[in-house]
mmCIF file of C-alpha atoms in Angstrom:
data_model
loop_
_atom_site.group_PDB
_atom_site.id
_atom_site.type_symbol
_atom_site.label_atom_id
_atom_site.label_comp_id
_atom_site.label_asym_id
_atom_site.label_seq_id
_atom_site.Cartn_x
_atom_site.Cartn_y
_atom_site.Cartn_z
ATOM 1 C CA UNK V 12 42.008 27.966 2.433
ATOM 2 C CA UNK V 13 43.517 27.977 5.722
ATOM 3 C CA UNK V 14 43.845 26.220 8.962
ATOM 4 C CA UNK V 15 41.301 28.224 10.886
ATOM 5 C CA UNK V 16 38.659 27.933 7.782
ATOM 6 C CA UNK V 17 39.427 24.744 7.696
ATOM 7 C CA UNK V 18 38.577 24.181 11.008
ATOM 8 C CA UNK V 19 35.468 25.947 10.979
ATOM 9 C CA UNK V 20 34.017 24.160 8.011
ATOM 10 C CA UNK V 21 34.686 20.891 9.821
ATOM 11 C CA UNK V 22 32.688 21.645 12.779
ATOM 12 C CA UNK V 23 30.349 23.162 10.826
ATOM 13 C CA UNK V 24 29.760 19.677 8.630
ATOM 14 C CA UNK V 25 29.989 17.872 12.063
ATOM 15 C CA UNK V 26 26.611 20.251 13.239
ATOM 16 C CA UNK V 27 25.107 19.071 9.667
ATOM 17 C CA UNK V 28 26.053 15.169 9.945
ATOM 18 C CA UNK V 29 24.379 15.489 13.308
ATOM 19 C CA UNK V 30 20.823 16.790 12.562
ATOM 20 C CA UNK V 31 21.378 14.332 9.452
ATOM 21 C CA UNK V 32 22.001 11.496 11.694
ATOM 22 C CA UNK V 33 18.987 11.598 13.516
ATOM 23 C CA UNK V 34 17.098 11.378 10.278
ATOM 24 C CA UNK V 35 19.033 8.613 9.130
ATOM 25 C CA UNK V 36 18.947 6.451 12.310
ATOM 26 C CA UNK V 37 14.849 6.585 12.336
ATOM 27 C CA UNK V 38 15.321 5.833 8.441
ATOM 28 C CA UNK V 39 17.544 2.740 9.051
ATOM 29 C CA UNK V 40 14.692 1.932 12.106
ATOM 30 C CA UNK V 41 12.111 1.884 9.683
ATOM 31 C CA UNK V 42 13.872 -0.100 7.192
ATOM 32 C CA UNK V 43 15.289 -3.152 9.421
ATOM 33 C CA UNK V 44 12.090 -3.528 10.837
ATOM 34 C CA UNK V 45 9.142 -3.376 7.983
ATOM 35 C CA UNK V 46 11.830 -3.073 4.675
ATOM 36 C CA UNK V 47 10.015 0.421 4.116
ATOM 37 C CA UNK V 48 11.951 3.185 2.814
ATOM 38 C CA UNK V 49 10.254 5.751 4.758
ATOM 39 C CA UNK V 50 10.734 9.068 2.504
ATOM 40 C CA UNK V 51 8.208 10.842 4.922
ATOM 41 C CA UNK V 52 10.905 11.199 7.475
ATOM 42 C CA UNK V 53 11.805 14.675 6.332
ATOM 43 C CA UNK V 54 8.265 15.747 6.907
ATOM 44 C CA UNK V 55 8.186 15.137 10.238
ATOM 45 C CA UNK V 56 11.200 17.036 11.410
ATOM 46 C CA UNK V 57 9.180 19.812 9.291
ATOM 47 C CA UNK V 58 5.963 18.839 11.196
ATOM 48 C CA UNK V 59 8.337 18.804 14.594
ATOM 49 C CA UNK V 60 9.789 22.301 14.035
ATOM 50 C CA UNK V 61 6.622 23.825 13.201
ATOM 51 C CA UNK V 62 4.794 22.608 15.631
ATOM 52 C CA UNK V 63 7.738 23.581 18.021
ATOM 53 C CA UNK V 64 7.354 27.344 17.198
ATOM 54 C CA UNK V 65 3.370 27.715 17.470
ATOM 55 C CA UNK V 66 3.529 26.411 20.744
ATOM 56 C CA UNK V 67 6.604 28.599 21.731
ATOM 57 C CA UNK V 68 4.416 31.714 20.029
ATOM 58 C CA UNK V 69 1.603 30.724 22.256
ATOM 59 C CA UNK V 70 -0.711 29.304 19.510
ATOM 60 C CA UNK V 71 -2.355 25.898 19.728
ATOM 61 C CA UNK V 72 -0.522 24.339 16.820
ATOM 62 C CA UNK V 73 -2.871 23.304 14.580
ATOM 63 C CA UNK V 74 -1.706 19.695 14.314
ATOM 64 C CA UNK V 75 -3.573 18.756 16.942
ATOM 65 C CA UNK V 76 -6.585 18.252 15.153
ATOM 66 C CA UNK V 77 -4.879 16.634 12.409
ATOM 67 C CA UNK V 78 -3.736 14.000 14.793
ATOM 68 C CA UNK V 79 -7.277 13.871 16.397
ATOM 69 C CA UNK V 80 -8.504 12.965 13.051
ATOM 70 C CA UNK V 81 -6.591 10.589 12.088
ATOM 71 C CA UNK V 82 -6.771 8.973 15.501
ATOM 72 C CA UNK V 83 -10.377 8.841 15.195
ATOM 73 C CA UNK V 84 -10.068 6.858 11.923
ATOM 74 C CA UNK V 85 -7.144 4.620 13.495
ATOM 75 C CA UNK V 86 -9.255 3.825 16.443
ATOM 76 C CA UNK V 87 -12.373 2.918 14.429
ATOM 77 C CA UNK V 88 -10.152 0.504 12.447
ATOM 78 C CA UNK V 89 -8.968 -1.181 15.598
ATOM 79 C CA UNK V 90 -12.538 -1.507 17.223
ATOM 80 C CA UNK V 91 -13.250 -3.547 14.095
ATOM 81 C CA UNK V 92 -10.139 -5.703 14.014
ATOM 82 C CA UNK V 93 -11.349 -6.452 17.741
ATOM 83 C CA UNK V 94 -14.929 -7.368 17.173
ATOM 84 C CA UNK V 95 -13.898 -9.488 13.720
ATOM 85 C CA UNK V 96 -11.531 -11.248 16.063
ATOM 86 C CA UNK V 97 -13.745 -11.912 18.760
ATOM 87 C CA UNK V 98 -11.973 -9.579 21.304
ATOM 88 C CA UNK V 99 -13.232 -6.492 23.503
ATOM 89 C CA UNK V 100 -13.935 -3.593 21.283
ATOM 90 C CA UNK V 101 -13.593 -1.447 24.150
ATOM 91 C CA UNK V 102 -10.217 -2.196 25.018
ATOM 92 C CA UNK V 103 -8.679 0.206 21.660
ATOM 93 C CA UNK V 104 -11.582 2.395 22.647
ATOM 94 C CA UNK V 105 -10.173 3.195 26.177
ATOM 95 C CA UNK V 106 -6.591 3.425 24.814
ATOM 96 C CA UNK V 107 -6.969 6.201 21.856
ATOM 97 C CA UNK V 108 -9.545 8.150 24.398
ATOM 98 C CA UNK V 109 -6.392 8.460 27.072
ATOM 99 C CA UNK V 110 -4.202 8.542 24.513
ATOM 100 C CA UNK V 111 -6.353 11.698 22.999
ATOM 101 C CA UNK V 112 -7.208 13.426 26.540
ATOM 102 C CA UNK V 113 -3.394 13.417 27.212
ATOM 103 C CA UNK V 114 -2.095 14.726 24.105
ATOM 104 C CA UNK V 115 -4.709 17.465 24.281
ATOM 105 C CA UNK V 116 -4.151 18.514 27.517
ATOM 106 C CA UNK V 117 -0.528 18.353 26.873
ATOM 107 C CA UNK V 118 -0.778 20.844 24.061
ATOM 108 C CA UNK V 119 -2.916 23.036 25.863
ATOM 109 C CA UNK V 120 -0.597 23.467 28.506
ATOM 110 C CA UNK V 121 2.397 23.637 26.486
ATOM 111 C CA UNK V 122 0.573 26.708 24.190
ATOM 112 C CA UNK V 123 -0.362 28.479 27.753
ATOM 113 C CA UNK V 124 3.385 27.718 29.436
ATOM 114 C CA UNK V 125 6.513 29.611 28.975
ATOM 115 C CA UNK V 126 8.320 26.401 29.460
ATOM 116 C CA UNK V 127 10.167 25.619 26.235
ATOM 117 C CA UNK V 128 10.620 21.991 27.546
ATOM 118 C CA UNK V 129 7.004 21.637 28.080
ATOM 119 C CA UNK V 130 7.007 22.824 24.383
ATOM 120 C CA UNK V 131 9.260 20.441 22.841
ATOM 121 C CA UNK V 132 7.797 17.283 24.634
ATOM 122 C CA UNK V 133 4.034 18.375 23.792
ATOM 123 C CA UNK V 134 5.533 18.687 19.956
ATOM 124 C CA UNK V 135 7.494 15.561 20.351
ATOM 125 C CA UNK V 136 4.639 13.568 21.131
ATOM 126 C CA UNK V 137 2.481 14.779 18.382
ATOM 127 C CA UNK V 138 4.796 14.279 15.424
ATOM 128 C CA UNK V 139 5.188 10.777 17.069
ATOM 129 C CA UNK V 140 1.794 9.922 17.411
ATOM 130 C CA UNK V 141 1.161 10.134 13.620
ATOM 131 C CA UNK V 142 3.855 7.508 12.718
ATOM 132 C CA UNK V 143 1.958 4.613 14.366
ATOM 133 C CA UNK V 144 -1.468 6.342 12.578
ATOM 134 C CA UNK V 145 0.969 6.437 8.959
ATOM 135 C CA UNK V 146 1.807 2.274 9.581
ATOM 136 C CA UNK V 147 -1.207 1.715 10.481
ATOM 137 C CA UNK V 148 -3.233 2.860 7.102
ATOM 138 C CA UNK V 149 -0.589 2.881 4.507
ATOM 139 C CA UNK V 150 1.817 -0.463 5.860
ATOM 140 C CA UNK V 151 -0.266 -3.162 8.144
ATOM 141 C CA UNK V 152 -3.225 -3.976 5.930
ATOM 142 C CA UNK V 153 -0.379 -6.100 3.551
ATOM 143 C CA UNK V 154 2.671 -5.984 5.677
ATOM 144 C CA UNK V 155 4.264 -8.677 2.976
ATOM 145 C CA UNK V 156 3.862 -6.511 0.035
ATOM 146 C CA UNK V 157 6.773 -5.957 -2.051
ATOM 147 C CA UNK V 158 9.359 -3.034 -1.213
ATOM 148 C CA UNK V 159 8.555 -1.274 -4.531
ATOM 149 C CA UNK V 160 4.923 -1.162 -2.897
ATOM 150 C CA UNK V 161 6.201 -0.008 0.436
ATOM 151 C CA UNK V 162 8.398 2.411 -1.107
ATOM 152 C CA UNK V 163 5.407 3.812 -3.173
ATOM 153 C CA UNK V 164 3.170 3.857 -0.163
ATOM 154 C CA UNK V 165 5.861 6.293 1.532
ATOM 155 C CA UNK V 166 6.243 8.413 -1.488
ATOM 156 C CA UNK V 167 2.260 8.832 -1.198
ATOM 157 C CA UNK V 168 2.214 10.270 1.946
ATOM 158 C CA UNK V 169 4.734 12.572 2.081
ATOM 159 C CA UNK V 170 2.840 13.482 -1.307
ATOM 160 C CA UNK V 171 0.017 13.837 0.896
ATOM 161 C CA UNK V 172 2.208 15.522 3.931
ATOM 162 C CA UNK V 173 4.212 17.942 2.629
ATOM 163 C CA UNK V 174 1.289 19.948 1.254
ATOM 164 C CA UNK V 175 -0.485 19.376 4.078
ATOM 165 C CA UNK V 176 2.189 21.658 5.922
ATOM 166 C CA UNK V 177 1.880 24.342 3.829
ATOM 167 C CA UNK V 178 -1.728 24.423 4.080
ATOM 168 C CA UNK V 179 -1.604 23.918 8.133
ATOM 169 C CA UNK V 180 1.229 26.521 8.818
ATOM 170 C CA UNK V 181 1.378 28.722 5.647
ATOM 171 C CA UNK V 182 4.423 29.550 3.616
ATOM 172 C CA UNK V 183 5.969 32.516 6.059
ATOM 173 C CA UNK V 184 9.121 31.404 7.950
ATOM 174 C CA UNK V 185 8.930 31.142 11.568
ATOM 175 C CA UNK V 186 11.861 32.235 14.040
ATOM 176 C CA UNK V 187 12.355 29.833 16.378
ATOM 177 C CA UNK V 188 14.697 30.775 19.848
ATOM 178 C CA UNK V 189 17.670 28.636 20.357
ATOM 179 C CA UNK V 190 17.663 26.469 23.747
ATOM 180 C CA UNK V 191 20.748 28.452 24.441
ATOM 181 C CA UNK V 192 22.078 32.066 23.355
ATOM 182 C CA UNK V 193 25.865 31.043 24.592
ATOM 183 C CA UNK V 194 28.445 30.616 22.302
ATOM 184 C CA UNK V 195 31.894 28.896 22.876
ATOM 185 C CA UNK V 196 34.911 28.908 21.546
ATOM 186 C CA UNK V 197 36.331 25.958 19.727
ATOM 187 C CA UNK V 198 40.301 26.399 18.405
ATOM 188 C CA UNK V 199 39.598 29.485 17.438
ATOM 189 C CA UNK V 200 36.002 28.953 16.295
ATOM 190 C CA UNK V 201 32.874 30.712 17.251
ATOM 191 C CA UNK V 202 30.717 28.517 18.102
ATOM 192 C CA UNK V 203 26.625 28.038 19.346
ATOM 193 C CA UNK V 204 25.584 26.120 21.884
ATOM 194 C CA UNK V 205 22.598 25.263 19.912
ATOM 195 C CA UNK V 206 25.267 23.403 17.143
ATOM 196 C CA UNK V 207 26.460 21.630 20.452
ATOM 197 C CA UNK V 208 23.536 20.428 21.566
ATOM 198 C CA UNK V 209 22.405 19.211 18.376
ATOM 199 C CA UNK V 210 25.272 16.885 18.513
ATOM 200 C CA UNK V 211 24.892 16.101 21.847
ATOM 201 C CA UNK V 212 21.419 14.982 21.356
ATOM 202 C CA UNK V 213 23.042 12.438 18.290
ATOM 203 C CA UNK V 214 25.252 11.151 20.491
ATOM 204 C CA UNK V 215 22.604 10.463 23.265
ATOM 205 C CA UNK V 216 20.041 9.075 20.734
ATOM 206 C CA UNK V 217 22.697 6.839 19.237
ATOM 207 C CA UNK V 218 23.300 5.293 22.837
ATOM 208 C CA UNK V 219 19.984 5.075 23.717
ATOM 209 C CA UNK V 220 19.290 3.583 20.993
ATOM 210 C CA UNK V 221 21.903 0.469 21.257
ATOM 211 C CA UNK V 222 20.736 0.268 25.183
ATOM 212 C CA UNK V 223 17.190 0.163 24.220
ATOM 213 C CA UNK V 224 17.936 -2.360 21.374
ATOM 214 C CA UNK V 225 20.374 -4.522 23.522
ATOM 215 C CA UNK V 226 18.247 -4.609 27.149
ATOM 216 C CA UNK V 227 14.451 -3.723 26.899
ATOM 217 C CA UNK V 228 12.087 -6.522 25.498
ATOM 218 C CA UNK V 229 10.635 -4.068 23.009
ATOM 219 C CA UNK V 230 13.376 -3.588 21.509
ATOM 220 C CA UNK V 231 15.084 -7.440 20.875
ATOM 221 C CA UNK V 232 11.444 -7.662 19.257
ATOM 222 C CA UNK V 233 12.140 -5.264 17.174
ATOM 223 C CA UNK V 234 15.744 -6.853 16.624
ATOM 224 C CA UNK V 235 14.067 -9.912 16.069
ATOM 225 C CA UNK V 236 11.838 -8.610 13.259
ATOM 226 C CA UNK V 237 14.518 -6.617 11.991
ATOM 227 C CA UNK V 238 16.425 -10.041 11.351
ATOM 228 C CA UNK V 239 13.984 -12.337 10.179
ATOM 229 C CA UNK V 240 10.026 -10.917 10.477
ATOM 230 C CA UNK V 241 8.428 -14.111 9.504
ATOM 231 C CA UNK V 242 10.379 -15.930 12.516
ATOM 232 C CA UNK V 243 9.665 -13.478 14.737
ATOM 233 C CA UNK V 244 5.828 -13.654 13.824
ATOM 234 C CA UNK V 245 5.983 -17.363 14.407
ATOM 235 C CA UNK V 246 7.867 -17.285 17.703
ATOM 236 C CA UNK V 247 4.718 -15.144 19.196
ATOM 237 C CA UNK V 248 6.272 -11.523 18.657
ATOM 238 C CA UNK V 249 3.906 -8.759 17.382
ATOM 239 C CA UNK V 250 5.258 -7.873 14.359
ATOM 240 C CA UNK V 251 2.208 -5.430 14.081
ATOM 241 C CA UNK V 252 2.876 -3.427 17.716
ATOM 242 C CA UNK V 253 6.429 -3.479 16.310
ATOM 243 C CA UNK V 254 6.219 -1.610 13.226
ATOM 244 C CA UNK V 255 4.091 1.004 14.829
ATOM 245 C CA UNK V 256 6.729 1.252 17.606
ATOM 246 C CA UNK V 257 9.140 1.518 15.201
ATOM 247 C CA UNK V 258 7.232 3.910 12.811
ATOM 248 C CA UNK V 259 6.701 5.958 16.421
ATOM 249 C CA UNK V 260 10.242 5.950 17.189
ATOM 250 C CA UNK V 261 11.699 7.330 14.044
ATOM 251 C CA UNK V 262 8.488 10.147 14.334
ATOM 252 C CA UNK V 263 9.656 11.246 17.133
ATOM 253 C CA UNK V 264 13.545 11.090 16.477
ATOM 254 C CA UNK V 265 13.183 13.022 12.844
ATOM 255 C CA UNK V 266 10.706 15.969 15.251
ATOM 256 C CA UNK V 267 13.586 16.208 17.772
ATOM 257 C CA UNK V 268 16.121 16.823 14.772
ATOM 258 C CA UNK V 269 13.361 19.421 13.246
ATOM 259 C CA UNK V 270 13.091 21.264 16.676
ATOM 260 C CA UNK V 271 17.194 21.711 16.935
ATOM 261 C CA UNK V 272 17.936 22.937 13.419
ATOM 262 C CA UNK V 273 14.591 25.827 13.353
ATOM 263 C CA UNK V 274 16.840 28.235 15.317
ATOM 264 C CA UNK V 275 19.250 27.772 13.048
ATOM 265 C CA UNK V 276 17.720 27.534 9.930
ATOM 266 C CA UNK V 277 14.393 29.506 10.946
ATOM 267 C CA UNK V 278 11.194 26.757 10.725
ATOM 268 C CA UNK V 279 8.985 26.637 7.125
ATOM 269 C CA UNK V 280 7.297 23.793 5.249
ATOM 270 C CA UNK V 281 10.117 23.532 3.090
ATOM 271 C CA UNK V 282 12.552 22.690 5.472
ATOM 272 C CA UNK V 283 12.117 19.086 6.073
ATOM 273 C CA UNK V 284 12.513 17.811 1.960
ATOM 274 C CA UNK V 285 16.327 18.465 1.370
ATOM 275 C CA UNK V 286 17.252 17.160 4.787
ATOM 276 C CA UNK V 287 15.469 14.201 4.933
ATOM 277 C CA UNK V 288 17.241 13.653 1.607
ATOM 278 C CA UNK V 289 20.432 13.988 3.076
ATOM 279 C CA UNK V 290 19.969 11.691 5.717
ATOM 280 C CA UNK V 291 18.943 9.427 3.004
ATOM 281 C CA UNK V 292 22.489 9.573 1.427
ATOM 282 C CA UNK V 293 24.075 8.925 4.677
ATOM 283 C CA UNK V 294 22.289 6.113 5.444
ATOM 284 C CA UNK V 295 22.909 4.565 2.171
ATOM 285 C CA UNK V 296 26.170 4.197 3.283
ATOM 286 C CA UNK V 297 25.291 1.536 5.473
ATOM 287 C CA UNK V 298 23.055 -0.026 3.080
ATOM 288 C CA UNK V 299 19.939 1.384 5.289
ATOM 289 C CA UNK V 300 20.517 -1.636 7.308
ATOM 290 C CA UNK V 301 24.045 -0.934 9.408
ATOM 291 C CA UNK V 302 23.497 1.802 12.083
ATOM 292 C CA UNK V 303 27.566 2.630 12.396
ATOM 293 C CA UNK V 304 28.107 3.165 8.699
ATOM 294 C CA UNK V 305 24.629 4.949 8.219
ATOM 295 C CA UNK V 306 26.155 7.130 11.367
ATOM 296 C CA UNK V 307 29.569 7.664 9.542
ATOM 297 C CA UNK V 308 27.845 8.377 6.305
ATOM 298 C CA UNK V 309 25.769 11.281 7.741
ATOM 299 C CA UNK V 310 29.011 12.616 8.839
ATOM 300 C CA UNK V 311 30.840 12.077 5.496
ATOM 301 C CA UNK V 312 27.810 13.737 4.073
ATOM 302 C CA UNK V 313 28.144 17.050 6.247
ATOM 303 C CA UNK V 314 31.316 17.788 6.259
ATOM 304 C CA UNK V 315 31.235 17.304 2.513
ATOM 305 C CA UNK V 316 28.351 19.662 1.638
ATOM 306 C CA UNK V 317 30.435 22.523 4.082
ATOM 307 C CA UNK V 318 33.365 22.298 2.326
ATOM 308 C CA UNK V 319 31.203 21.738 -1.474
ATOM 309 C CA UNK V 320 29.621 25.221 -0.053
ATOM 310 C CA UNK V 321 32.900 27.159 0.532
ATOM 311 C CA UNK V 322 34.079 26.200 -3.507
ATOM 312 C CA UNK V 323 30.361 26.454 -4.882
ATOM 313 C CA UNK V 324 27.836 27.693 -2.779
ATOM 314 C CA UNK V 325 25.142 27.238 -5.195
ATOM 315 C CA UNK V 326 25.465 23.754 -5.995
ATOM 316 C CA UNK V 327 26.276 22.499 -2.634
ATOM 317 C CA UNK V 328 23.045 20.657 -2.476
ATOM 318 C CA UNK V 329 23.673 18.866 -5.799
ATOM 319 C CA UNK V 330 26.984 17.877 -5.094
ATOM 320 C CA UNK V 331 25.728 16.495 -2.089
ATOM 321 C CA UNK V 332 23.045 14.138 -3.818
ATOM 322 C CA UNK V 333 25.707 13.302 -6.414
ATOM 323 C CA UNK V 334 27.398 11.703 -3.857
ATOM 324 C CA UNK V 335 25.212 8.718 -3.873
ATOM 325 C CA UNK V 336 26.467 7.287 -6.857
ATOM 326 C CA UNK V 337 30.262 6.371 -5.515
ATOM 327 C CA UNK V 338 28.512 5.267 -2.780
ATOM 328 C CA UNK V 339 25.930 3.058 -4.218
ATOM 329 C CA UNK V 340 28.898 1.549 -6.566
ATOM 330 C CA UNK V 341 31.251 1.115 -3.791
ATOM 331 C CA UNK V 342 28.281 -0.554 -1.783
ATOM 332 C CA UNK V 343 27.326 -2.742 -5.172
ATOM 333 C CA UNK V 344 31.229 -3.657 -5.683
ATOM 334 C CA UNK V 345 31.450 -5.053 -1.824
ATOM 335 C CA UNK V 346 27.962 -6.284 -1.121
ATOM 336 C CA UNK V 347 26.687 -7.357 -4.306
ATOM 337 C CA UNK V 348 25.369 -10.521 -2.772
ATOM 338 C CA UNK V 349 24.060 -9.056 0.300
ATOM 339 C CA UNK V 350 21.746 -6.555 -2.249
ATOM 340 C CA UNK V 351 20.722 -9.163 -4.201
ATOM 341 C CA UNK V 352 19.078 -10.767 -0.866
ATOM 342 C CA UNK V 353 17.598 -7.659 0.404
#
């Protein structure tokens, strides 16, 4: 191997690590907040990229009626919380019917517009409008459940989800154009500006994240759950509005990593499974819990599956996976008391 392959396989594992790292910031999200190990992430950046390209073929993507649906359900759900608790019934009533009107007249526009921003927002908001839905039937009626409960509950719906892709969009690929058609050179690497933007939008994410974390109120709740929920729930904060923020939040981010990587990669139901999985083993670096590590982890985890697919192309993905035993004993030999807490 020389320098210049050398070279290229490093920036291409940096261009993996970063559609990874999206994935694995909404899975550490999800994690510090209701101790769920959301496996369903991967579906969404499936649901995101798909959704992406029937709107940018001119198509009404047919998720909107699946979020309809289930917004229909979540609704009636709330209008009973309200009247069992003695509160206005028509209050969640006005809020999913605005909520609805705008995300359908959203989508509508975006099908009809030859604005690929347009696009990607209309998509963004759909994917994200199903996490809250998800928490909201599968994790709030026994928030304190055990995490081998939680984690089954997650393996049910993306049981439930990734099916329901194939049956929604079919099993053909669908080409996707890049933001960009530029290419740059990098030391003597071609490069697409559609592998630069994906991680420029990392890099944003990651900082908005920390602002949004450090300075809005929405987010030192979600801090404050993330540290100690049943303090949090006695000092007056939501814990309920937080997990479906949360659960909304790592929607969207996981859609926004599906939407970069289907130019790439070309969008399909299928799509969504082995990265999600990956994201998975970066973020077990940092025990699900540390954002920095989880971040470095992604990284370690891209650049090792483009140089495991220069040796051995056709176990790349296995070696990849295989890489979360080292990491789960060095994690054991250095936090063993931390994981016996958690």
């Amino acid at each position: 191997m020389d320098s210049s392959t050398a070279v290229f396989l490093g920036v291409d594992g940096v261009t993996n690590g970063a559609v990874y790292a999206l994935v694995a910031l909404s899975l550490v999200l999800v994690y510090t907040t209701t101790r769920v190990v959301n496996v369903a992430q991967g579906d969404y950046l499936t649901f995101g990229a798909l959704s992406f390209a029937s709107l940018a073929a001119g198509s009404l993507t047919p998720l909107v009626y699946l979020v309809l649906g289930a917004g229909v359900v979540a609704m009636a759900i709330d209008m009973r919380r309200a009247i069992t608790y003695k509160r206005n019934p028509l209050a969640p009533l006005a809020k999913y019917l605005v909520a609805g009107i705008v995300l359908v007249g959203l989508t509508l526009l975006a099908s009809r517009s030859q604005s690929m921003f347009l696009q990607m927002v209309a998509a963004l908001l759909l994917v994200s409008s199903m996490g809250p839905v998800i928490y909201q039937l599968t994790v709030e009626p026994n928030p304190g459940n055990p995490p081998i409960v939680l984690l089954t509950c997650s393996v049910g719906v993306t049981l439930i989800l990734h099916p329901l892709g194939l049956l929604l969009w079919g099993s053909d690929s669908r080409t996707v154009n890049p933001i960009s058609d530029l290419r740059l050179s990098l030391g003597g690497v071609d490069l697409a500006m559609q592998s630069v933007l994906i991680v420029g939008a990392a890099l944003v994410m990651t900082v908005a994240l920390f602002a949004f974390f450090r300075y809005s109120l929405h987010g030192k709740a979600l801090r404050a759950a993330s540290i100690n929920r049943d303090g949090a729930l006695y000092c007056g904060v939501p814990v309920g509005t937080v997990g479906r923020l949360s659960y909304f939040i790592a929607a969207g981010m996981s859609a926004l990593s599906g939407m970069l990587l289907a130019p790439l990669v070309t969008a399909n139901y299928e799509m969504g499974f082995a990265v999600g999985l990956k994201g998975f083993v970066g973020a077990v670096l940092g025990g699900l819990v540390t954002y920095p590590l989880s971040l470095a982890g992604v990284f370690v985890v891209g650049v090792f599956e483009s140089f495991s697919a220069f040796f051995s192309s056709a176990f790349r993905d296995a070696w990849v996976f295989a890489l979360v035993i080292p990491i789960l004993l060095w994690r054991n030999a250095s936090h063993g008391d931390d994981l016996d807490e958690h």
